[in-house]
Structures are given as C-alpha cells and as structure tokens.
Tab-separated table of C-alpha atoms in Angstrom:
chain	number	residue	atom	x	y	z
A	1	MET	CA	-11.515	-61.843	110.239
A	2	PRO	CA	-12.641	-58.313	109.582
A	3	ASN	CA	-9.218	-56.649	109.292
A	4	ALA	CA	-9.879	-53.231	110.304
A	5	ARG	CA	-6.287	-52.140	110.619
A	6	ALA	CA	-5.825	-51.948	114.325
A	7	THR	CA	-2.325	-50.980	115.595
A	8	HIS	CA	-2.745	-52.445	119.069
A	9	LEU	CA	-3.729	-55.761	120.445
A	10	THR	CA	-7.112	-54.836	121.746
A	11	ARG	CA	-9.735	-57.609	121.368
A	12	ARG	CA	-11.411	-55.425	118.748
A	13	GLY	CA	-8.009	-54.518	117.176
A	14	ILE	CA	-7.185	-58.084	116.478
A	15	LEU	CA	-10.467	-58.490	114.553
A	16	ALA	CA	-9.864	-55.402	112.755
A	17	ALA	CA	-6.419	-56.093	111.922
A	18	GLY	CA	-6.544	-59.495	110.619
A	19	GLY	CA	-8.426	-61.237	113.189
A	20	ALA	CA	-11.034	-63.379	111.653
A	21	LEU	CA	-8.997	-64.331	108.758
A	22	GLY	CA	-11.941	-66.137	108.036
A	23	LEU	CA	-12.876	-62.539	108.010
A	24	GLY	CA	-9.894	-61.263	106.586
A	25	ALA	CA	-6.468	-60.123	107.821
A	26	ALA	CA	-7.808	-59.218	111.161
A	27	LEU	CA	-11.251	-60.240	112.630
A	28	ALA	CA	-13.412	-58.875	115.265
A	29	ALA	CA	-15.252	-61.246	117.151
A	30	CYS	CA	-18.748	-60.901	118.594
A	31	GLY	CA	-21.703	-62.987	119.573
A	32	ASP	CA	-24.102	-63.894	122.390
A	33	GLY	CA	-25.616	-67.160	123.386
A	34	ASP	CA	-29.042	-65.934	124.388
A	35	ALA	CA	-29.318	-63.994	121.381
A	36	LYS	CA	-28.794	-66.882	118.933
A	37	ASP	CA	-32.356	-67.807	118.799
A	38	GLY	CA	-33.725	-64.162	119.262
A	39	GLY	CA	-36.666	-63.235	116.929
A	40	SER	CA	-38.121	-60.183	115.437
A	41	ALA	CA	-41.546	-59.078	116.719
A	42	GLY	CA	-41.992	-57.388	113.450
A	43	GLU	CA	-45.231	-57.833	111.867
A	44	ASP	CA	-46.187	-58.404	108.225
A	45	THR	CA	-44.604	-56.145	105.616
A	46	ALA	CA	-47.687	-54.020	104.975
A	47	ALA	CA	-48.446	-53.367	108.681
A	48	ALA	CA	-44.785	-52.856	109.524
A	49	LYS	CA	-44.578	-49.847	107.205
A	50	SER	CA	-46.829	-47.823	109.303
A	51	GLY	CA	-45.636	-49.173	112.733
A	52	PRO	CA	-45.450	-49.323	115.633
A	53	TRP	CA	-41.871	-51.059	115.336
A	54	THR	CA	-40.255	-53.634	117.540
A	55	PHE	CA	-37.254	-55.748	117.029
A	56	LYS	CA	-35.280	-58.052	119.496
A	57	ASP	CA	-31.675	-58.039	118.415
A	58	ASP	CA	-28.795	-60.494	119.000
A	59	ARG	CA	-27.815	-58.825	122.326
A	60	GLY	CA	-31.166	-59.656	123.570
A	61	GLN	CA	-32.310	-56.054	123.532
A	62	THR	CA	-35.811	-55.246	122.290
A	63	VAL	CA	-35.841	-51.955	120.443
A	64	LYS	CA	-39.222	-50.182	120.179
A	65	ALA	CA	-40.587	-47.051	118.412
A	66	ASP	CA	-43.851	-45.523	117.412
A	67	LYS	CA	-43.136	-45.958	113.635
A	68	VAL	CA	-40.913	-48.059	111.497
A	69	PRO	CA	-37.464	-46.274	111.047
A	70	ALA	CA	-37.173	-44.304	107.920
A	71	ASN	CA	-33.828	-42.748	108.424
A	72	ILE	CA	-31.618	-45.734	108.968
A	73	VAL	CA	-27.823	-45.672	109.289
A	74	ALA	CA	-25.949	-48.998	109.016
A	75	PHE	CA	-22.654	-50.548	108.584
A	76	ILE	CA	-21.971	-50.815	104.896
A	77	GLY	CA	-22.362	-54.616	104.607
A	78	VAL	CA	-25.687	-54.314	106.631
A	79	ALA	CA	-26.988	-51.591	104.128
A	80	ALA	CA	-26.046	-53.760	101.343
A	81	ALA	CA	-28.039	-56.577	102.576
A	82	LEU	CA	-31.115	-54.648	103.552
A	83	HIS	CA	-30.853	-53.058	99.956
A	84	ASP	CA	-31.347	-56.706	98.580
A	85	TYR	CA	-34.664	-56.737	100.443
A	86	GLY	CA	-35.896	-53.294	99.452
A	87	VAL	CA	-34.924	-51.350	102.638
A	88	GLU	CA	-32.626	-48.334	102.006
A	89	ALA	CA	-30.321	-46.870	104.322
A	90	LYS	CA	-29.667	-43.073	104.259
A	91	GLY	CA	-26.232	-43.218	105.967
A	92	VAL	CA	-23.551	-45.852	106.006
A	93	PHE	CA	-20.051	-46.286	107.619
A	94	GLY	CA	-17.257	-48.679	107.042
A	95	PRO	CA	-15.435	-49.705	103.695
A	96	THR	CA	-17.750	-47.964	101.121
A	97	THR	CA	-15.614	-46.853	98.422
A	98	THR	CA	-11.976	-47.698	97.171
A	99	LYS	CA	-9.273	-45.153	96.776
A	100	ASP	CA	-10.310	-44.627	93.178
A	101	GLY	CA	-13.940	-43.935	94.180
A	102	LYS	CA	-15.472	-47.136	93.059
A	103	PRO	CA	-17.801	-49.255	95.326
A	104	ASP	CA	-16.160	-51.319	97.740
A	105	VAL	CA	-16.721	-55.094	97.538
A	106	GLN	CA	-18.774	-54.795	100.880
A	107	ALA	CA	-21.183	-52.317	99.213
A	108	GLY	CA	-22.794	-55.146	97.159
A	109	ASP	CA	-25.404	-53.537	94.692
A	110	LEU	CA	-25.788	-50.454	96.731
A	111	ASP	CA	-25.521	-47.115	94.856
A	112	VAL	CA	-22.939	-45.606	97.077
A	113	THR	CA	-23.476	-42.186	95.514
A	114	LYS	CA	-26.882	-42.162	97.136
A	115	VAL	CA	-25.858	-42.417	100.740
A	116	THR	CA	-24.183	-40.343	103.120
A	117	ASN	CA	-20.802	-41.836	103.975
A	118	LEU	CA	-19.989	-41.231	107.755
A	119	GLY	CA	-16.470	-42.677	107.454
A	120	ASN	CA	-14.784	-44.976	105.170
A	121	GLU	CA	-12.062	-46.375	107.356
A	122	TRP	CA	-11.745	-47.903	110.690
A	123	GLY	CA	-12.086	-45.380	113.478
A	124	GLN	CA	-13.878	-42.962	111.299
A	125	PHE	CA	-17.477	-41.850	112.240
A	126	ASN	CA	-18.578	-38.453	111.560
A	127	ILE	CA	-20.928	-37.689	114.424
A	128	GLU	CA	-22.162	-34.235	112.931
A	129	LYS	CA	-23.163	-35.915	109.681
A	130	TYR	CA	-24.724	-38.685	111.508
A	131	ALA	CA	-26.809	-36.255	113.651
A	132	ALA	CA	-27.852	-34.237	110.602
A	133	LEU	CA	-29.516	-37.441	109.077
A	134	ARG	CA	-31.840	-37.456	112.233
A	135	PRO	CA	-31.376	-41.195	112.450
A	136	ASP	CA	-34.228	-43.532	113.667
A	137	ALA	CA	-31.945	-46.540	113.855
A	138	LEU	CA	-28.202	-47.410	113.842
A	139	ILE	CA	-27.610	-50.958	112.820
A	140	SER	CA	-24.302	-52.965	112.619
A	141	THR	CA	-23.127	-56.508	112.945
A	142	MET	CA	-21.158	-57.893	115.959
A	143	PHE	CA	-17.815	-59.789	115.934
A	144	ASP	CA	-17.687	-60.558	119.418
A	145	ASP	CA	-19.530	-61.715	122.478
A	146	THR	CA	-19.612	-58.267	124.226
A	147	GLY	CA	-22.320	-56.541	122.091
A	148	THR	CA	-19.816	-54.272	120.434
A	149	LEU	CA	-21.262	-52.773	117.177
A	150	TRP	CA	-18.761	-53.421	114.220
A	151	TYR	CA	-16.946	-50.158	113.023
A	152	VAL	CA	-18.722	-47.987	115.630
A	153	PRO	CA	-15.670	-46.462	117.391
A	154	GLU	CA	-15.554	-47.214	121.129
A	155	GLU	CA	-14.233	-43.871	121.899
A	156	SER	CA	-17.163	-42.076	120.274
A	157	LYS	CA	-19.711	-44.386	121.561
A	158	LYS	CA	-21.311	-42.133	124.078
A	159	LYS	CA	-21.577	-39.338	121.630
A	160	ILE	CA	-23.104	-41.426	119.050
A	161	GLU	CA	-25.681	-42.706	121.641
A	162	ALA	CA	-26.492	-39.138	122.658
A	163	VAL	CA	-27.943	-38.542	119.236
A	164	GLY	CA	-30.716	-40.712	120.353
A	165	ALA	CA	-31.278	-43.287	117.637
A	166	PRO	CA	-31.699	-46.822	118.999
A	167	SER	CA	-29.158	-49.295	117.954
A	168	VAL	CA	-29.506	-52.913	116.697
A	169	GLY	CA	-26.928	-55.645	116.565
A	170	ILE	CA	-26.880	-58.842	114.300
A	171	SER	CA	-24.183	-61.357	115.599
A	172	VAL	CA	-21.961	-62.848	113.141
A	173	TYR	CA	-19.780	-64.511	115.826
A	174	ASP	CA	-19.418	-68.343	116.475
A	175	ARG	CA	-22.431	-69.473	114.713
A	176	GLN	CA	-23.074	-70.880	111.269
A	177	LEU	CA	-24.005	-68.494	108.319
A	178	THR	CA	-27.699	-69.594	108.085
A	179	GLN	CA	-28.421	-67.992	111.423
A	180	PRO	CA	-27.293	-64.338	110.742
A	181	LEU	CA	-28.830	-64.801	107.352
A	182	GLN	CA	-32.180	-65.571	108.684
A	183	ARG	CA	-31.767	-62.756	111.444
A	184	MET	CA	-31.113	-60.153	108.710
A	185	ALA	CA	-34.093	-61.248	106.646
A	186	GLU	CA	-36.264	-61.079	109.876
A	187	LEU	CA	-34.812	-57.475	110.420
A	188	ALA	CA	-35.467	-56.502	106.898
A	189	LYS	CA	-39.140	-57.828	107.221
A	190	SER	CA	-39.632	-55.632	110.376
A	191	LEU	CA	-38.456	-52.597	108.357
A	192	GLY	CA	-40.955	-53.058	105.623
A	193	GLY	CA	-38.696	-55.165	103.373
A	194	ASP	CA	-40.161	-57.856	101.234
A	195	VAL	CA	-39.357	-61.468	101.975
A	196	THR	CA	-42.165	-63.016	100.162
A	197	SER	CA	-41.402	-61.951	96.632
A	198	ALA	CA	-40.095	-64.378	93.846
A	199	LYS	CA	-36.971	-62.742	93.843
A	200	PHE	CA	-36.425	-63.702	97.735
A	201	THR	CA	-37.744	-67.152	97.182
A	202	GLN	CA	-35.530	-67.606	94.143
A	203	ALA	CA	-32.462	-66.386	96.006
A	204	LYS	CA	-33.108	-68.602	99.036
A	205	LYS	CA	-33.499	-71.565	96.798
A	206	ARG	CA	-30.244	-70.865	94.932
A	207	PHE	CA	-28.571	-70.462	98.490
A	208	GLU	CA	-30.116	-74.054	99.388
A	209	ASP	CA	-29.120	-75.472	96.184
A	210	ALA	CA	-25.591	-74.178	96.451
A	211	ALA	CA	-25.230	-75.815	99.851
A	212	ALA	CA	-26.371	-79.216	98.604
A	213	ARG	CA	-23.762	-78.756	95.803
A	214	LEU	CA	-20.938	-77.869	98.283
A	215	ARG	CA	-21.882	-80.936	100.432
A	216	ALA	CA	-21.790	-83.183	97.428
A	217	ALA	CA	-18.452	-81.726	96.269
A	218	ALA	CA	-16.835	-82.099	99.788
A	219	LYS	CA	-18.238	-85.663	99.998
A	220	ALA	CA	-16.704	-86.716	96.662
A	221	LYS	CA	-13.314	-85.262	97.309
A	222	PRO	CA	-12.828	-85.450	101.059
A	223	ASP	CA	-9.086	-85.430	100.801
A	224	VAL	CA	-9.061	-81.819	99.168
A	225	LYS	CA	-7.680	-79.541	101.794
A	226	VAL	CA	-8.682	-75.901	101.855
A	227	LEU	CA	-6.618	-73.206	103.529
A	228	VAL	CA	-8.027	-69.768	104.365
A	229	GLY	CA	-5.717	-66.877	104.384
A	230	SER	CA	-5.330	-63.298	104.250
A	231	ALA	CA	-2.280	-61.356	103.181
A	232	SER	CA	-0.499	-58.108	104.613
A	233	GLN	CA	2.776	-56.561	103.852
A	234	ASP	CA	4.502	-58.413	106.775
A	235	LEU	CA	2.387	-61.503	107.691
A	236	PHE	CA	0.255	-64.093	106.208
A	237	TYR	CA	-2.834	-64.949	108.401
A	238	VAL	CA	-4.122	-68.475	108.359
A	239	SER	CA	-7.734	-68.738	109.704
A	240	GLY	CA	-9.323	-71.444	111.767
A	241	THR	CA	-12.928	-72.310	111.188
A	242	ASN	CA	-14.174	-71.657	114.737
A	243	LEU	CA	-15.968	-68.195	115.247
A	244	SER	CA	-16.171	-67.255	111.409
A	245	VAL	CA	-19.944	-67.828	110.242
A	246	ASP	CA	-19.061	-68.659	106.774
A	247	LEU	CA	-16.239	-71.282	107.568
A	248	GLU	CA	-18.266	-72.693	110.340
A	249	TYR	CA	-20.990	-73.500	107.873
A	250	PHE	CA	-18.823	-74.634	105.086
A	251	LYS	CA	-17.211	-77.073	107.708
A	252	SER	CA	-20.612	-78.413	108.653
A	253	LEU	CA	-21.182	-79.140	105.042
A	254	GLY	CA	-18.075	-81.463	105.024
A	255	VAL	CA	-15.309	-79.115	103.666
A	256	ASN	CA	-11.948	-80.265	104.767
A	257	PHE	CA	-10.151	-76.947	106.211
A	258	VAL	CA	-6.514	-76.606	107.342
A	259	GLU	CA	-7.027	-76.009	111.176
A	260	PRO	CA	-4.143	-74.066	112.988
A	261	PRO	CA	-3.801	-75.471	116.611
A	262	GLU	CA	-5.462	-73.332	119.324
A	263	SER	CA	-2.113	-72.367	120.800
A	264	ALA	CA	-1.147	-70.981	117.529
A	265	LYS	CA	-4.201	-68.926	117.265
A	266	LYS	CA	-3.875	-67.354	120.685
A	267	GLN	CA	-2.319	-64.139	119.525
A	268	GLY	CA	-5.002	-63.732	117.044
A	269	GLY	CA	-7.800	-63.962	119.519
A	270	GLY	CA	-8.513	-67.433	118.610
A	271	TRP	CA	-9.336	-66.527	114.932
A	272	TYR	CA	-6.097	-66.896	113.137
A	273	GLU	CA	-2.375	-67.794	113.161
A	274	SER	CA	0.176	-65.320	111.797
A	275	LEU	CA	2.955	-66.496	109.803
A	276	SER	CA	6.002	-64.746	108.391
A	277	TRP	CA	6.284	-65.109	104.491
A	278	GLU	CA	9.171	-67.436	104.989
A	279	ASN	CA	6.969	-69.804	106.683
A	280	VAL	CA	3.911	-69.461	104.442
A	281	ASP	CA	4.260	-72.972	103.424
A	282	LYS	CA	3.734	-74.372	106.909
A	283	TYR	CA	0.406	-76.076	105.994
A	284	PRO	CA	-0.215	-78.111	102.898
A	285	ALA	CA	-3.261	-77.244	101.022
A	286	ASP	CA	-4.834	-77.855	97.670
A	287	ILE	CA	-7.156	-74.862	97.548
A	288	ILE	CA	-6.495	-71.419	99.108
A	289	MET	CA	-9.254	-68.978	99.864
A	290	MET	CA	-7.954	-65.437	100.048
A	291	ASP	CA	-9.489	-62.349	101.614
A	292	ASN	CA	-10.839	-60.233	99.015
A	293	ARG	CA	-11.422	-57.169	101.139
A	294	THR	CA	-9.797	-53.796	100.175
A	295	GLN	CA	-7.530	-53.978	103.391
A	296	ALA	CA	-5.822	-57.242	102.335
A	297	ILE	CA	-3.284	-57.604	99.455
A	298	GLN	CA	-4.882	-59.506	96.692
A	299	PRO	CA	-3.150	-62.736	95.412
A	300	ALA	CA	-2.233	-60.981	91.973
A	301	ASP	CA	-0.325	-58.353	93.965
A	302	ILE	CA	1.607	-60.828	96.259
A	303	THR	CA	5.395	-60.636	95.280
A	304	GLU	CA	6.796	-62.989	97.912
A	305	GLY	CA	8.557	-65.840	96.152
A	306	THR	CA	7.534	-68.308	98.770
A	307	TRP	CA	3.823	-67.546	98.026
A	308	LYS	CA	4.255	-68.149	94.318
A	309	LYS	CA	5.952	-71.607	95.032
A	310	LEU	CA	2.965	-73.026	96.905
A	311	PRO	CA	1.523	-76.012	94.973
A	312	ALA	CA	-1.960	-74.576	95.144
A	313	VAL	CA	-0.937	-71.174	93.811
A	314	LYS	CA	1.116	-72.753	91.036
A	315	ALA	CA	-2.014	-74.944	90.125
A	316	GLY	CA	-4.112	-71.847	89.956
A	317	GLN	CA	-6.370	-73.052	92.812
A	318	VAL	CA	-6.705	-69.753	94.661
A	319	ILE	CA	-10.110	-68.369	95.109
A	320	ALA	CA	-11.733	-65.326	96.757
A	321	ARG	CA	-13.400	-65.059	99.953
A	322	ASN	CA	-15.210	-62.391	101.825
A	323	PRO	CA	-14.723	-62.628	105.551
A	324	GLU	CA	-17.653	-60.328	105.963
A	325	PRO	CA	-20.410	-61.798	103.919
A	326	ILE	CA	-23.295	-59.574	102.987
A	327	LEU	CA	-26.200	-61.218	104.715
A	328	SER	CA	-28.704	-61.675	101.953
A	329	TYR	CA	-29.351	-65.033	100.302
A	330	ASP	CA	-28.592	-63.530	96.831
A	331	LYS	CA	-25.094	-62.531	97.978
A	332	CYS	CA	-24.370	-65.518	100.046
A	333	ALA	CA	-25.241	-68.109	97.286
A	334	PRO	CA	-22.284	-67.199	95.013
A	335	LEU	CA	-19.884	-67.999	98.051
A	336	LEU	CA	-20.919	-71.609	98.319
A	337	GLU	CA	-21.075	-71.874	94.523
A	338	SER	CA	-17.507	-70.668	94.281
A	339	LEU	CA	-16.220	-73.046	96.794
A	340	ALA	CA	-18.138	-76.029	95.422
A	341	GLU	CA	-16.859	-75.331	92.016
A	342	ALA	CA	-13.173	-75.071	93.128
A	343	ILE	CA	-13.397	-78.357	95.008
A	344	GLU	CA	-14.989	-80.031	92.130
A	345	LYS	CA	-12.096	-78.991	89.748
A	346	ALA	CA	-9.460	-79.251	92.317
A	347	LYS	CA	-6.392	-81.501	91.587
A	348	LYS	CA	-4.649	-83.020	94.716
A	349	VAL	CA	-1.371	-80.983	94.929
A	350	SER	CA	-0.631	-81.047	98.691
C-alpha cells in the first residue's frame, strides 16, 4: 500500500496510510477495467519527438497535443521510470528526498537536484511552482478504480487542472505488474523515449529471466510461506495479494503468500489487515517482505520484542519490498531476483 500518512479513513487515506501494504503501510487503490488494455497512439520515437502527440491512458481518456510534451510534471516514481527510458521530467511531487536531503528510494536513478520538487509529502503540491513550469503534461499512477491521480491532492484538483496541462494516469490497481510495466514503456515511447535500445532489450530480458527464476524457486519450495508487512509505531500491517501489482504477479508465478481473510482486511480497504504489535505473530511465515519506503519503520529500527521473536526474523529471512515499484524493467527485475534468492535460500521455520 502506498502509505501516504492519512489521518482519516477516506478511501484514499487508507491507501496513503498503510493501505496496500503490498504498497506499504497504507495503500491507495486505483484501477479501471476498460483501461487495462488501453494503448498508446504514439508513433515511432523519431516522429514522436516532433508531434503531434496522442496517448490513451488507463482511465480510457485520450490526451492530444500539437507537440510532444517537453515540460513534464510527474509523480516521483513515474519520473524515475521515464528517466530510465530517456524521458526527463521538469517537476516532480511525492517522496523525492529524505529528511537528510538524500534521494528517496522512490527516486530511482533520477538526479533530484535537477528537478523542481512541488511537494515531498502527502497533501503537498505547490501550485505556484507548478504553473511556473508551464507544464505540458501531468502524469501519475492510480491506486483506485476512480481515476484518482496518486499524490495529487483532491482539495487542490480544480486549481491544478486550471493551469491547463492535460493529465495522464497509469493504473497500478488490481492487475499484474507486467501490465503497468508495458503501459509505462508505451507512454515513454510516445514521449520520445527509446524502447528499442540494447539497454532496454537487456533490461526486459533480465526481468523475464528473473520471473522464470522466481517461478522455479517457488515450484521447488512450495511450502515456504511469505508474509508481506509494513511497520508503523502502533500497528503492523499484513498485506493480502489482491490489488497490489507486484504481489498479484508474484502469486501468479507460484509464490506462497500469507493471505489475511477478506473480513480482516475490510478496515484496510481490502488491502491489508492491521495488527497490534502484541499480535504480530498471528500468521506463521518463513520469509517476511517489509515495506522499504520512507514512511514505514524499517526492520532494523523495530524495537518491539514480539517482532524480534518471530522465527523469520530470528533466521534473518527478512527482505525489502517497495510497494510502489518504479515501473521500468530495469528497476523491477531486481525485485523478482531478491524474492527468488530469498526463497532459494530459505529455511522452513514456520
């Protein structure tokens, strides 16, 4: 879940606070049936650079412009993915830098000193800075089925739209990881990105090889149970695989996940179950995948004795997970490799 630190239980707040767990400690949901198979009308890279530009996003909305957007403003994870394809954003919003000024995990390889940061935290979006960039396109992901753009404040939506830049949404809700990966590549191509280079081809092959490795590892050790968690000061969130793009894909490859019942996930919008630290041992697990985003407490910093007594923790079988994957093959391949290696090496401790 995308853990955006919401303080009230709106649908979006659930997501932000701990909601997808699979997305972190709080996930936001978003997706759309008709948009799953949407396609880009972008032309070949060379032609796309001159325009005109058109792209059908995952809301089913077709965006058109006389020329390819040059002044792109995007959610940080989207900007990081586009960067991997040679498309640069001028402005970003969302977790871009940590408190000490270093790049956030969601920034990927993006040089955060070369972009204008419109807001580093949930609810922050500097409209004046946004307008000053003269944006040609506003791009974000979507974690629900309503078409809500992730980290674009609902209360500022009308003012942001009034600036005049068309918006594009890529859904990461209730579908497997391969779908948004393909959609991001299509978007990058329409924006002039290179999806035919040796670098792209190698990254995609690495992803496919990692998927085969994970499938083989899961098949070889079907009894190894994986729990997906996210930590906050008062609660431990256990994510189910439904809705999260990475977990749905990993499950399709055969990974044996802990699955909280739907009734237990109700308060978490269907994404996760909230447990007190006293009950953190509710579900036996051999491997624990923990939210590595800035808003979540990291395993090394968890002081709860009940956590330290968990068999998987004692065995050192805890790995990181980014509930908001950067949607490029280069950044997603390591996610599969990490889980495959953990399963290959795992001891049965549950």
